[in-house]
PDB file of C-alpha atoms in Angstrom:
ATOM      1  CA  UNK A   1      55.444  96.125  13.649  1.00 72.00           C
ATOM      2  CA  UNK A   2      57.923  99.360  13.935  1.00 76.00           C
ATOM      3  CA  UNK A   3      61.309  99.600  12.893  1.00 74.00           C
ATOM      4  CA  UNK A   4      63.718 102.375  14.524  1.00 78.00           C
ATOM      5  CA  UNK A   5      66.348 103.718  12.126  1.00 81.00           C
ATOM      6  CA  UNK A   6      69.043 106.290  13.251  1.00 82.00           C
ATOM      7  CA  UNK A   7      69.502 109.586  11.817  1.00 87.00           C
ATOM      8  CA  UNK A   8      71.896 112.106  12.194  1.00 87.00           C
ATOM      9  CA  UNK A   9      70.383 115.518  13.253  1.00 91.00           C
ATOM     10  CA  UNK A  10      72.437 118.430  13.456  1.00 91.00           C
ATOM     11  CA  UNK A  11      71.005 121.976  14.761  1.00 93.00           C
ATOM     12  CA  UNK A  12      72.689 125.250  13.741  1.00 93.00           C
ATOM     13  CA  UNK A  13      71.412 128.142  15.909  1.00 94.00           C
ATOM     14  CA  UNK A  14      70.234 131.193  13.518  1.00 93.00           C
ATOM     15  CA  UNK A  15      71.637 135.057  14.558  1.00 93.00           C
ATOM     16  CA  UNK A  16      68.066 136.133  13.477  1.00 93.00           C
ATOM     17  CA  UNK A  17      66.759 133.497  16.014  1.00 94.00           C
ATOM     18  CA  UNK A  18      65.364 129.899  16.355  1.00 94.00           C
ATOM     19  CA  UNK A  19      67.512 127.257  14.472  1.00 94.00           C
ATOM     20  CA  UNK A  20      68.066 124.994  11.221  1.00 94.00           C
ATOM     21  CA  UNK A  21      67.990 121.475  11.289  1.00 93.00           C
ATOM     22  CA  UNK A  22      69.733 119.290   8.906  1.00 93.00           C
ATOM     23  CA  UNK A  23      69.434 115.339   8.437  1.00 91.00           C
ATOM     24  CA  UNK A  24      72.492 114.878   6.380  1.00 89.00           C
ATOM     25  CA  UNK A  25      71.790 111.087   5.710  1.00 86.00           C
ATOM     26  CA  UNK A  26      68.362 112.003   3.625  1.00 87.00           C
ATOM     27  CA  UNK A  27      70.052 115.272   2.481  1.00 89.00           C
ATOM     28  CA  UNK A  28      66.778 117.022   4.328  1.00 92.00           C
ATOM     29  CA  UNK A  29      66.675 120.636   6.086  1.00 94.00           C
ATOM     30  CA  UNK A  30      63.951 122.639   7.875  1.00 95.00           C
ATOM     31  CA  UNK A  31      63.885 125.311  10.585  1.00 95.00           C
ATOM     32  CA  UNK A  32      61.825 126.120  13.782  1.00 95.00           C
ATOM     33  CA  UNK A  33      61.611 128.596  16.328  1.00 97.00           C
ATOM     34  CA  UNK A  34      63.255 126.332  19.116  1.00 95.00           C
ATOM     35  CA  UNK A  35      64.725 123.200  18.807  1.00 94.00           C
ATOM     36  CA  UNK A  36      61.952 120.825  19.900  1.00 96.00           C
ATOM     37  CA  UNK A  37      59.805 122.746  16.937  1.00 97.00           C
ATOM     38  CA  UNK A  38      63.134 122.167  14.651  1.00 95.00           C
ATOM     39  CA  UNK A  39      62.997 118.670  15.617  1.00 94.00           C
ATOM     40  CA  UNK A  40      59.342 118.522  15.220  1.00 95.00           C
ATOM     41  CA  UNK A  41      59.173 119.372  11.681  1.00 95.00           C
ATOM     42  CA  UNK A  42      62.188 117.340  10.731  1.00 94.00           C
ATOM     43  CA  UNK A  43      60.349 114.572  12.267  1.00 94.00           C
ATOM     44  CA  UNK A  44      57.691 115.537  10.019  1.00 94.00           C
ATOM     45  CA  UNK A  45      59.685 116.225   6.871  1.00 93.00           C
ATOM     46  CA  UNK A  46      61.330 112.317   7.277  1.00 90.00           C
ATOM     47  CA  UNK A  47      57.439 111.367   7.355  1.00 89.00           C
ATOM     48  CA  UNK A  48      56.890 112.743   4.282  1.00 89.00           C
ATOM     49  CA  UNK A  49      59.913 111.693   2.679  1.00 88.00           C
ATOM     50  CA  UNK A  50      59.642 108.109   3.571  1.00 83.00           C
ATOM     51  CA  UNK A  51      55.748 108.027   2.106  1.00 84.00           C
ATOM     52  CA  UNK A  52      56.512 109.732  -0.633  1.00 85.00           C
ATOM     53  CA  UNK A  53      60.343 108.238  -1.792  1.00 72.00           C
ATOM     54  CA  UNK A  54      59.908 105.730  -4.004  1.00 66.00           C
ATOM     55  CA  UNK A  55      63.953 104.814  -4.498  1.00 69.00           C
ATOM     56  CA  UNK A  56      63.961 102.583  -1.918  1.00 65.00           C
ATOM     57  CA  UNK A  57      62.579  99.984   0.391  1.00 70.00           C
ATOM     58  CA  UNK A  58      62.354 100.917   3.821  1.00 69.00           C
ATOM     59  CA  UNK A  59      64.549  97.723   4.857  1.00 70.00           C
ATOM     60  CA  UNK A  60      66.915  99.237   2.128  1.00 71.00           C
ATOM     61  CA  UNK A  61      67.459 102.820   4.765  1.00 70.00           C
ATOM     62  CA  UNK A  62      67.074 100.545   7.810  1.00 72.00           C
ATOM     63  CA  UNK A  63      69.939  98.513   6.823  1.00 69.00           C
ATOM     64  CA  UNK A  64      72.243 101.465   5.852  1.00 68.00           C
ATOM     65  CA  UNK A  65      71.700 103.427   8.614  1.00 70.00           C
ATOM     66  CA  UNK A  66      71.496 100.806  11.580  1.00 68.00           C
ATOM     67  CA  UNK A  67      74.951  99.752  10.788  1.00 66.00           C
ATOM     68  CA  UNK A  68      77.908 101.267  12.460  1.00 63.00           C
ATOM     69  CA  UNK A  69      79.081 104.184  14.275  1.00 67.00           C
ATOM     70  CA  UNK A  70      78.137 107.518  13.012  1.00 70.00           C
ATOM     71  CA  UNK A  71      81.388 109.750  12.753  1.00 70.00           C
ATOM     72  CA  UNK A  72      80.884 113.613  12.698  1.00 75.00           C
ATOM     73  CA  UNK A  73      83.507 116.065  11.768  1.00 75.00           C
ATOM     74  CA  UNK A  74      84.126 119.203  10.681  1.00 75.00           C
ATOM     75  CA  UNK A  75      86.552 120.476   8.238  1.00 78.00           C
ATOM     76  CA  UNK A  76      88.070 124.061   7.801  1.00 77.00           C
ATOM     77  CA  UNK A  77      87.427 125.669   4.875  1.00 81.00           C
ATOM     78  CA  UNK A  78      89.170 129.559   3.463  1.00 83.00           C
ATOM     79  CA  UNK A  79      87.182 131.278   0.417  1.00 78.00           C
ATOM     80  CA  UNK A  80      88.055 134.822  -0.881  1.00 82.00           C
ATOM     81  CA  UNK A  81      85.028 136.486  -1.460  1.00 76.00           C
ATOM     82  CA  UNK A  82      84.161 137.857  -5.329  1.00 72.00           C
ATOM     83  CA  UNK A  83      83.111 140.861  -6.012  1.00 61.00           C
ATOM     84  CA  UNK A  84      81.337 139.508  -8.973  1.00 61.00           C
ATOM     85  CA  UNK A  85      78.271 137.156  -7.874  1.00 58.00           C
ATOM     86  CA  UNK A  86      76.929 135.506 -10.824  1.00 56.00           C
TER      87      UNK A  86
END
């Protein structure tokens, strides 16, 4: 039997090309040339991660994530940049 869960994906186009992709809810990021690669190895990535994570059931992420409405926002944020990097 398969269980869908829901995960947020969100794809930042690179200047150097292709994009990142970030699944905030698993705290996971990889990159591909195109977004259907991106997506691809993200897809592989939350393999991995779910065979591998030990923290939690399965039922345990289905549960969290299944419930509710995402909400996705972005906030505005001002730094001053150092000249000293540490």
């Amino acid at each position: 039997m398969k269980t869908k869960i829901k995960l947020t994906t969100i794809y930042y186009p690179q200047t150097s090309g292709g994009y990142t992709i970030i699944c905030p809810e698993l705290m996971l990021t990889t990159q591909g040339e195109d977004i259907k690669e991106a997506e691809n190895m993200m897809k592989e990535l939350i393999e991995d991660y779910f065979e591998n994570d030990k923290t939690m059931e399965f039922s345990d992420y289905v549960e969290s994530f299944n419930t509710g409405n995402k909400i996705i926002t972005e906030i505005d944020y001002e730094y001053t940049e150092s000249a000293t990097r540490f």
